[in-house]
Coordinates of C-alpha atoms in Angstrom, one line a residue:
Chain A
M1 CA -0.1 -0.2 0.2
I2 CA 1.5 3.4 -1.0
E3 CA 0.3 6.3 1.9
I4 CA 0.9 9.8 1.1
D5 CA 0.2 13.1 2.9
I6 CA 2.2 15.5 1.1
K7 CA 2.1 19.3 1.2
K8 CA 3.5 21.6 -1.5
S9 CA 3.2 25.6 -1.6
F10 CA 3.9 27.3 -5.8
K11 CA 4.6 31.0 -5.7
N12 CA 3.1 32.3 -9.0
K13 CA 3.5 35.8 -9.9
N14 CA -0.2 36.5 -8.9
E15 CA -1.5 33.7 -6.5
K16 CA 0.0 31.1 -4.6
I17 CA -1.1 27.7 -4.5
D18 CA -1.1 24.9 -1.7
F19 CA -1.1 21.5 -2.4
H20 CA -2.2 18.8 0.1
F21 CA -2.5 15.5 -1.3
K22 CA -3.4 12.8 1.6
T23 CA -4.5 9.7 0.0
T24 CA -3.8 5.4 0.3
I25 CA -3.6 3.6 -3.2
E26 CA -3.3 -0.2 -3.1
N27 CA -1.4 -1.9 -3.7
N28 CA -1.6 -3.7 -8.1
S29 CA -4.9 -1.5 -8.2
I30 CA -5.3 1.3 -11.3
N31 CA -6.4 4.9 -10.1
A32 CA -7.6 7.3 -12.2
I33 CA -6.6 10.9 -11.1
F34 CA -8.9 12.9 -12.8
G35 CA -9.5 16.6 -12.6
Q36 CA -9.3 20.1 -14.8
S37 CA -6.3 21.4 -15.9
G38 CA -4.0 23.2 -13.1
S39 CA -5.6 21.3 -10.7
G40 CA -2.2 19.2 -9.3
K41 CA -2.4 15.9 -11.1
T42 CA 0.4 16.4 -12.8
T43 CA 1.8 18.0 -9.9
L44 CA 0.7 14.4 -7.4
L45 CA 2.6 12.0 -10.0
R46 CA 6.1 14.5 -10.0
L47 CA 6.0 15.0 -6.1
L48 CA 5.6 11.4 -6.0
S49 CA 7.8 10.3 -8.6
G50 CA 10.6 12.7 -6.7
L51 CA 11.0 15.2 -9.3
E52 CA 9.9 18.1 -6.8
T53 CA 9.9 17.7 -3.3
P54 CA 7.1 18.3 -1.5
D55 CA 7.6 21.4 1.2
S56 CA 6.6 18.7 4.2
G57 CA 4.9 15.2 4.8
F58 CA 5.3 11.5 4.3
I59 CA 5.4 9.0 0.8
K60 CA 5.7 6.0 2.7
V61 CA 5.4 2.6 0.3
D62 CA 5.1 -0.5 1.7
N63 CA 6.6 1.0 5.0
K64 CA 9.1 1.9 2.9
I65 CA 9.8 6.0 3.7
W66 CA 10.6 7.3 0.3
F67 CA 9.8 11.1 1.4
D68 CA 9.5 11.9 4.6
S69 CA 10.2 15.9 5.9
K70 CA 10.5 15.7 10.0
K71 CA 13.1 12.5 9.5
K72 CA 14.9 14.4 6.7
I73 CA 14.4 11.9 4.2
N74 CA 14.0 12.3 0.3
L75 CA 14.7 9.7 -1.4
A76 CA 15.8 10.9 -5.6
P77 CA 14.0 9.8 -8.5
Q78 CA 16.7 7.3 -9.0
K79 CA 16.0 5.3 -6.1
R80 CA 12.4 5.4 -6.2
D81 CA 11.4 2.5 -8.8
V82 CA 8.9 4.1 -10.8
G83 CA 7.9 4.0 -14.1
F84 CA 7.0 7.3 -15.4
V85 CA 5.6 8.3 -19.3
F86 CA 5.5 11.6 -20.0
Q87 CA 3.2 13.8 -21.7
D88 CA 5.9 14.8 -24.8
Y89 CA 7.3 11.0 -24.7
A90 CA 10.8 12.1 -23.4
L91 CA 12.2 9.0 -25.5
F92 CA 16.1 9.7 -25.7
P93 CA 16.3 10.4 -29.5
N94 CA 19.8 9.3 -29.6
M95 CA 18.9 5.4 -29.2
S96 CA 17.1 3.1 -30.8
V97 CA 13.5 1.9 -29.5
I98 CA 15.7 -1.3 -28.3
Q99 CA 18.3 1.0 -27.0
N100 CA 15.7 3.0 -24.7
L101 CA 14.0 -0.2 -23.4
R102 CA 17.7 -1.5 -22.6
F103 CA 18.8 1.8 -21.4
A104 CA 15.6 1.1 -18.8
Q105 CA 16.8 -1.8 -17.6
P106 CA 19.2 -1.7 -14.0
E107 CA 19.9 -5.9 -15.6
K108 CA 20.1 -7.6 -18.7
N109 CA 17.6 -9.2 -19.5
E110 CA 16.8 -9.3 -23.6
D111 CA 13.8 -12.0 -23.1
F112 CA 11.7 -9.7 -21.1
L113 CA 12.4 -6.9 -23.4
Q114 CA 11.3 -8.9 -26.3
E115 CA 8.2 -9.9 -24.4
L116 CA 7.4 -5.9 -24.1
L117 CA 8.1 -5.6 -27.3
E118 CA 5.3 -8.6 -28.5
I119 CA 2.9 -6.5 -26.1
V120 CA 3.1 -3.2 -28.0
E121 CA 3.5 -4.6 -30.8
L122 CA 7.1 -2.7 -31.4
K123 CA 8.9 -5.9 -32.7
E124 CA 9.2 -5.1 -36.2
L125 CA 10.0 -1.2 -35.3
Q126 CA 13.2 -1.6 -32.6
N127 CA 16.3 -0.7 -34.7
K128 CA 14.1 2.8 -35.5
L129 CA 15.2 5.9 -33.9
P130 CA 12.4 7.7 -32.4
D131 CA 12.2 10.8 -34.6
A132 CA 10.7 8.0 -37.4
L133 CA 7.8 6.8 -35.2
S134 CA 4.8 7.9 -35.7
G135 CA 3.0 10.2 -32.2
G136 CA 1.3 6.2 -31.4
Q137 CA 4.3 4.2 -31.6
K138 CA 6.2 7.3 -29.4
Q139 CA 3.9 6.8 -26.4
R140 CA 3.9 2.9 -26.8
T141 CA 7.7 3.0 -26.5
A142 CA 7.4 5.7 -24.0
L143 CA 4.8 2.9 -22.7
A144 CA 7.4 -0.1 -23.2
R145 CA 10.8 1.1 -21.5
A146 CA 8.6 2.9 -18.5
V147 CA 7.6 -1.0 -17.4
A148 CA 10.6 -2.4 -18.7
R149 CA 12.9 -1.6 -15.0
K150 CA 9.3 -3.8 -13.7
P151 CA 8.9 -0.7 -10.9
K152 CA 7.1 -0.9 -8.1
L153 CA 4.9 2.1 -9.2
F154 CA 3.8 2.8 -13.2
L155 CA 2.8 7.2 -13.4
L156 CA 1.2 7.8 -16.4
D157 CA 1.1 12.2 -17.1
E158 CA -1.8 12.3 -19.9
A159 CA 0.5 9.5 -21.5
L160 CA -2.9 9.4 -24.0
S161 CA -4.1 13.1 -24.6
A162 CA -2.2 13.4 -27.3
L163 CA -3.2 11.3 -29.1
D164 CA -6.5 10.4 -31.9
N165 CA -9.2 8.1 -31.1
T166 CA -8.1 5.3 -33.0
M167 CA -4.6 5.5 -31.4
R168 CA -5.7 6.1 -27.5
Q169 CA -7.7 3.0 -27.3
Q170 CA -4.7 0.7 -28.9
L171 CA -2.7 2.2 -25.8
Q172 CA -5.7 1.7 -23.6
D173 CA -5.4 -2.2 -24.5
D174 CA -1.7 -1.8 -24.6
I175 CA -2.0 -0.4 -20.6
E176 CA -4.4 -3.8 -19.9
K177 CA -2.4 -5.6 -21.4
I178 CA 0.8 -4.6 -19.7
H179 CA -1.5 -4.7 -15.9
K180 CA -2.4 -8.0 -16.4
N181 CA 1.1 -8.9 -16.8
F182 CA 3.1 -7.4 -14.5
K183 CA 0.6 -6.0 -12.2
M184 CA 1.8 -2.6 -11.0
T185 CA 0.4 -0.2 -9.2
T186 CA -1.1 2.2 -11.5
L187 CA -2.1 6.4 -11.6
L188 CA -2.7 7.9 -14.7
I189 CA -4.1 11.1 -15.3
S190 CA -6.9 11.5 -17.2
H191 CA -9.5 13.8 -18.6
D192 CA -11.5 11.8 -20.0
I193 CA -14.8 10.0 -18.1
A194 CA -14.7 7.1 -20.7
E195 CA -11.1 5.8 -20.5
V196 CA -11.1 5.9 -16.6
Y197 CA -14.5 4.0 -17.1
K198 CA -12.4 1.5 -19.4
L199 CA -9.0 1.1 -17.3
A200 CA -9.4 2.4 -14.0
S201 CA -10.7 0.7 -10.8
H202 CA -10.4 3.2 -8.2
V203 CA -10.7 7.0 -9.3
K204 CA -9.4 10.2 -7.2
I205 CA -10.4 13.5 -8.4
V206 CA -8.6 16.2 -7.7
K207 CA -9.7 19.8 -7.3
N208 CA -7.5 22.8 -6.5
G209 CA -4.7 21.0 -5.4
K210 CA -6.5 18.5 -3.2
I211 CA -8.1 15.3 -3.4
L212 CA -11.8 16.0 -3.5
K213 CA -13.0 12.9 -3.9
E214 CA -11.7 9.1 -3.9
G215 CA -13.7 5.8 -5.2
L216 CA -14.7 3.5 -7.4
P217 CA -15.4 5.4 -10.8
D218 CA -19.1 5.6 -10.2
I219 CA -18.7 9.0 -8.4
L220 CA -17.5 10.5 -11.6
F221 CA -21.3 10.1 -12.3
D222 CA -21.9 12.2 -8.9
E223 CA -19.1 15.0 -9.9
S224 CA -20.8 15.6 -13.7
K225 CA -24.8 15.8 -12.3
I226 CA -25.6 13.1 -15.3
S227 CA -29.4 13.2 -15.6
G228 CA -31.3 11.4 -18.4
K229 CA -31.1 14.6 -20.6
F230 CA -28.1 14.5 -22.6
K231 CA -26.3 18.2 -22.5
F232 CA -22.9 18.9 -24.6
S233 CA -20.6 22.0 -24.5
A234 CA -20.8 23.5 -28.9
K235 CA -19.2 26.0 -31.0
I236 CA -21.3 28.2 -32.9
L237 CA -19.8 27.5 -36.9
K238 CA -22.5 28.5 -39.2
I239 CA -26.1 30.3 -38.6
Q240 CA -27.8 29.9 -41.6
K241 CA -31.8 31.3 -42.6
A242 CA -33.8 28.4 -44.3
D243 CA -37.5 29.6 -45.1
T244 CA -39.3 30.9 -41.3
I245 CA -36.6 29.2 -39.5
F246 CA -33.0 29.1 -38.8
V247 CA -30.5 26.7 -39.2
V248 CA -27.4 26.5 -37.3
T249 CA -24.1 24.8 -37.5
L250 CA -22.6 23.3 -34.2
L251 CA -19.5 21.3 -34.0
I252 CA -19.9 19.1 -30.4
G253 CA -16.2 17.6 -30.0
G254 CA -15.3 16.8 -33.6
N255 CA -19.0 16.4 -34.5
L256 CA -20.7 18.9 -36.7
T257 CA -24.2 18.8 -35.8
K258 CA -27.6 20.6 -37.2
V259 CA -30.1 22.2 -34.2
V260 CA -32.8 24.1 -35.7
A261 CA -33.1 27.7 -34.2
T262 CA -36.1 30.3 -34.1
K263 CA -35.4 33.9 -34.9
E264 CA -35.6 35.4 -31.2
E265 CA -32.7 32.4 -30.5
V266 CA -30.6 33.1 -33.0
D267 CA -30.7 36.7 -32.6
K268 CA -28.7 36.3 -29.1
M269 CA -26.4 34.2 -31.2
S270 CA -23.0 34.7 -32.9
I271 CA -20.3 33.0 -34.6
G272 CA -17.9 31.4 -32.7
D273 CA -19.8 31.3 -29.7
N274 CA -19.3 28.7 -26.7
V275 CA -22.9 27.1 -25.9
L276 CA -24.8 24.2 -24.4
V277 CA -26.8 22.3 -26.4
A278 CA -29.6 20.0 -24.7
S279 CA -31.9 17.5 -25.3
K280 CA -34.8 16.4 -23.2
A281 CA -37.2 14.0 -25.2
F282 CA -35.8 11.7 -27.4
N283 CA -34.8 7.9 -27.2
P284 CA -31.4 7.4 -28.0
I285 CA -29.5 4.3 -29.5
I286 CA -26.2 3.0 -28.6
I287 CA -24.3 1.6 -31.6
T288 CA -20.9 -0.8 -30.3
Chain B
M22 CA 60.3 28.8 -40.5
F23 CA 56.9 29.1 -42.1
L24 CA 55.7 25.5 -41.1
E25 CA 57.7 25.8 -38.3
T26 CA 55.3 28.2 -36.9
M27 CA 52.3 27.3 -38.5
L28 CA 52.5 23.8 -36.8
L29 CA 53.1 25.7 -33.2
T30 CA 50.0 27.8 -34.1
F31 CA 47.4 24.9 -34.6
K32 CA 49.6 22.7 -32.0
V33 CA 48.5 25.1 -29.7
A34 CA 44.9 24.8 -30.7
L35 CA 44.7 21.9 -30.2
I36 CA 45.7 21.5 -27.0
T37 CA 44.0 24.5 -25.6
T38 CA 40.6 23.1 -27.3
I39 CA 41.8 19.5 -25.8
I40 CA 41.7 21.7 -22.2
L41 CA 38.8 23.5 -22.5
F42 CA 36.7 20.3 -23.3
S43 CA 37.2 18.7 -20.6
I44 CA 36.9 21.4 -18.4
G45 CA 34.0 23.2 -20.3
I46 CA 32.2 20.3 -19.7
P47 CA 31.4 19.7 -16.0
I48 CA 31.2 23.9 -15.9
A49 CA 28.4 24.8 -18.3
F50 CA 27.3 21.4 -16.9
W51 CA 26.9 22.7 -14.0
L52 CA 26.1 26.4 -15.0
S53 CA 23.6 25.3 -16.4
T54 CA 21.5 23.3 -13.5
T55 CA 22.7 25.3 -10.1
K56 CA 20.3 27.6 -8.4
S57 CA 23.2 29.2 -7.2
K58 CA 22.7 32.7 -6.5
L59 CA 26.0 33.3 -7.4
K60 CA 25.6 31.8 -11.1
P61 CA 25.5 35.8 -12.3
I62 CA 28.2 35.8 -11.4
F63 CA 30.0 32.9 -12.5
E64 CA 28.4 33.4 -15.5
T65 CA 30.0 37.5 -15.8
I66 CA 33.6 35.4 -15.1
V67 CA 33.6 32.9 -17.8
S68 CA 32.0 36.0 -20.3
M69 CA 34.6 38.3 -18.9
P70 CA 37.1 37.6 -22.0
L71 CA 34.2 38.4 -24.9
V72 CA 34.5 42.0 -24.3
L73 CA 37.8 42.5 -22.3
P74 CA 41.0 43.9 -24.3
P75 CA 43.3 40.6 -24.9
S76 CA 45.8 42.9 -23.7
V77 CA 44.5 43.7 -20.6
I78 CA 44.5 39.8 -20.2
G79 CA 47.4 39.4 -20.7
F80 CA 48.4 42.1 -18.5
Y81 CA 47.0 40.4 -15.5
L82 CA 48.7 37.0 -16.8
L83 CA 52.4 38.5 -17.0
V84 CA 51.4 40.1 -13.3
F85 CA 50.4 37.1 -11.8
L86 CA 51.9 34.3 -13.5
G87 CA 55.3 36.0 -13.5
P88 CA 58.2 34.5 -11.4
S89 CA 58.2 36.6 -8.7
S90 CA 54.4 36.0 -8.4
L91 CA 53.2 33.4 -6.0
T92 CA 51.5 31.4 -8.4
G93 CA 54.2 31.6 -10.6
G94 CA 56.7 31.0 -8.5
F95 CA 54.9 27.9 -7.2
F96 CA 54.7 26.7 -10.6
E97 CA 58.5 27.1 -11.2
E98 CA 59.4 26.2 -7.6
Y99 CA 57.1 22.4 -7.9
F100 CA 56.8 22.1 -12.0
N101 CA 59.7 23.4 -13.1
T102 CA 57.6 25.3 -15.3
R103 CA 57.6 28.7 -16.4
L104 CA 53.9 30.1 -17.1
V105 CA 55.2 33.6 -18.9
L106 CA 57.2 34.0 -22.3
S107 CA 57.2 30.4 -22.4
Y108 CA 55.3 28.0 -24.6
E109 CA 53.3 26.5 -21.3
G110 CA 52.3 29.9 -20.9
I111 CA 50.3 30.7 -24.3
I112 CA 48.7 27.7 -23.6
V113 CA 47.3 29.0 -20.0
G114 CA 46.4 32.1 -22.3
S115 CA 44.7 30.2 -24.4
V116 CA 42.6 28.3 -22.2
I117 CA 41.1 31.6 -20.3
F118 CA 41.0 33.8 -23.8
S119 CA 39.3 31.1 -25.4
F120 CA 37.4 30.2 -22.4
P121 CA 33.6 31.6 -23.2
F122 CA 33.8 30.0 -26.9
M123 CA 33.9 26.3 -25.1
V124 CA 31.3 27.3 -21.8
H125 CA 28.7 28.6 -23.4
P126 CA 27.3 26.8 -26.8
I127 CA 27.9 23.6 -24.5
Q128 CA 26.2 25.5 -21.5
S129 CA 23.0 26.6 -24.1
G130 CA 22.7 23.7 -25.9
L131 CA 21.8 21.8 -22.4
Q132 CA 19.7 24.2 -21.5
S133 CA 17.6 24.0 -24.6
L134 CA 17.4 19.9 -24.8
Q135 CA 13.7 18.7 -23.6
K136 CA 14.0 18.3 -19.7
S137 CA 11.9 16.0 -20.2
L138 CA 14.8 14.0 -21.3
V139 CA 16.8 14.1 -18.2
E140 CA 13.8 13.8 -15.9
A141 CA 12.7 10.4 -18.0
S142 CA 16.3 9.1 -17.5
Y143 CA 16.5 10.1 -13.7
T144 CA 13.3 8.2 -12.8
L145 CA 15.2 5.2 -15.3
G146 CA 17.2 4.8 -12.0
K147 CA 20.4 6.7 -13.7
S148 CA 22.4 8.3 -12.0
K149 CA 23.6 12.7 -13.3
F150 CA 26.9 11.3 -14.5
Q151 CA 25.5 8.3 -16.6
T152 CA 22.4 10.9 -17.5
L153 CA 25.0 13.6 -19.0
F154 CA 27.0 10.9 -20.9
Y155 CA 23.8 8.6 -22.7
V156 CA 21.3 11.7 -22.7
Q157 CA 22.5 14.8 -22.6
L158 CA 26.0 15.3 -24.6
P159 CA 25.1 12.5 -27.9
N160 CA 22.1 15.1 -28.5
I161 CA 23.8 17.9 -28.0
R162 CA 26.2 17.4 -30.5
A163 CA 26.0 20.2 -32.5
S164 CA 26.7 22.2 -29.5
L165 CA 29.5 19.9 -28.7
L166 CA 30.8 20.6 -32.0
T167 CA 30.7 24.3 -32.4
G168 CA 32.9 24.9 -29.0
I169 CA 35.3 22.0 -30.2
V170 CA 35.7 25.1 -33.9
L171 CA 35.0 28.3 -32.5
T172 CA 38.0 27.5 -29.7
F173 CA 39.8 25.9 -31.8
A174 CA 39.2 28.5 -34.1
H175 CA 39.9 31.6 -31.9
T176 CA 42.8 30.0 -30.6
V177 CA 44.4 29.8 -33.7
G178 CA 43.3 33.5 -34.3
E179 CA 44.3 35.2 -31.0
F180 CA 47.3 38.0 -30.9
G181 CA 47.2 39.8 -28.0
V182 CA 47.3 37.7 -25.6
V183 CA 49.6 35.6 -26.5
L184 CA 51.7 38.8 -27.3
M185 CA 52.4 39.6 -23.6
I186 CA 52.4 36.9 -22.6
G187 CA 53.8 34.6 -25.0
G188 CA 56.9 37.3 -25.9
N189 CA 56.9 36.2 -29.8
I190 CA 59.5 33.2 -29.1
P191 CA 60.2 32.3 -32.6
G192 CA 59.1 28.5 -32.6
E193 CA 58.1 28.4 -29.1
T194 CA 55.5 31.2 -28.3
R195 CA 55.6 33.1 -31.8
L196 CA 52.0 32.0 -33.6
A197 CA 51.2 32.6 -36.5
S198 CA 48.9 35.6 -35.9
L199 CA 52.7 37.6 -34.3
A200 CA 54.6 36.1 -37.2
I201 CA 51.7 38.0 -39.6
Y202 CA 52.7 41.4 -37.5
D203 CA 55.7 41.0 -37.9
E204 CA 56.6 40.2 -41.7
V205 CA 54.6 43.6 -41.7
E206 CA 56.9 45.3 -39.8
A207 CA 59.9 43.5 -41.8
L208 CA 58.3 44.9 -45.1
N209 CA 58.2 40.9 -45.6
Y210 CA 54.6 41.1 -47.6
D211 CA 55.5 38.3 -49.7
L212 CA 55.4 36.6 -46.2
A213 CA 52.7 37.4 -44.8
N214 CA 50.8 37.3 -47.1
Q215 CA 51.6 33.5 -47.2
Y216 CA 50.6 33.2 -43.4
A217 CA 47.4 35.5 -44.0
L218 CA 45.8 33.7 -47.1
T219 CA 46.5 30.2 -45.1
L220 CA 44.9 31.1 -41.5
F221 CA 42.3 33.0 -43.9
A222 CA 41.8 29.0 -45.9
I223 CA 42.0 26.8 -43.1
C224 CA 39.3 28.7 -40.5
F225 CA 37.0 29.8 -43.7
A226 CA 37.7 25.6 -44.3
I227 CA 36.8 24.8 -40.7
L228 CA 34.1 27.4 -40.4
L229 CA 31.9 26.1 -43.7
I230 CA 32.5 22.2 -42.4
V231 CA 30.6 23.8 -38.9
Y232 CA 27.8 25.1 -40.8
I233 CA 27.8 21.6 -42.8
I234 CA 27.9 19.1 -40.3
N235 CA 25.5 21.3 -37.8
R236 CA 22.5 21.4 -40.8
K237 CA 22.4 17.5 -40.5
F238 CA 22.4 17.1 -36.7
S239 CA 19.8 19.9 -36.6
G240 CA 17.8 17.8 -39.0
V241 CA 18.1 14.7 -37.6
L242 CA 17.6 16.5 -34.1
K243 CA 14.7 17.8 -33.2

């Protein structure tokens, strides 16, 4: 089990932000950190990995102390046994895929690396340099590299947010496979409710540098107050007159939708506005 | 005489470059990572040779390295080496004078490298030393090359410091740039031109190669 109770203040130009994270993480679980940008999710991972030092508090991993301000213990990132997957991949440009993985291993174990490459489907590309890879391939390399030293704690900092949907799903599958095979305690940051649902057994909702709520993924539903209604935020792209009514073209999460509006409604709109689209009475079907 | 002077010039430049490369990397690394409040002071000291007249540096080197000074006396007594009006002296002078030309490119190369590369290496359990040699330096090859070449070319071209501290002794401290001056003074324009043209051609070739290689590096990295 990992026990955390850490505080850290950051001084911005105008404001001081106080982070205080107090929580426990079960061994071998996948935990999603959910929250808006700027809420402190990345900071939490960086504090855990030792890339940032808390002002006070402690981090205890299976009774081993990683950080304790009172006992003046602060293990360097090198000594913490974590695998960190960075948002910008952070692959070493001078090393090929397999060299990146080899660099990460404390003791040589080529069989294990080949097994890893099999899981993330990079066997054929193992001698390529990172610059020759696509975004998804880079991220899979980064994933495999972080696992290569079999860390106790696996940290993913919005590892999937830069990828398109298909790529993202494949990466999610890879993370699932990796977890099934190696059972590392995992913390992953995500903005995506579907992703959290798919991968995580526990969710921690972070807001203003504190853990607001934690528990099973279901807690996300209380948070977003979902009712029977459909509700989306959208952007107005076009307003067209059609006979006596108007047709408004909206952009909702990458999809275009047309919605009918009256003259009075259109008068309040202008192109480029961000609006909320809600619908009460209709019967949606889910296609899988 | 011509060949001897040219060889001496390049030998001094080569040794200066090797010395500065080995001390420039740790200093640039320290400057790129330190959070010390004294950093601006150290950066100023490193940059001073850029703005100071070479004769000022030469003068102080003469004063502080002369046989009657503390440092000069120490070297003379324990290493039997005289640091002024000697070959060793112009090496010391060149190292000091070319300092920023090695440290600056390496420091800015290290600073402009993606921070997450270093952090990734640390989280993978690699020490600062391993990270510097296996991750940071291989990925700033262009900066390293720039540092090496600028130092070399700058040492070939120096005049004031070498004149002050070296004293223009043929075969020992007379470098090509001094030889040009001497030959012009003696109205040997042909020989002066021979030196000048050789220096011009070599410096041109070196810089050209650097720009071509750097273009290749920057195409591969980043």
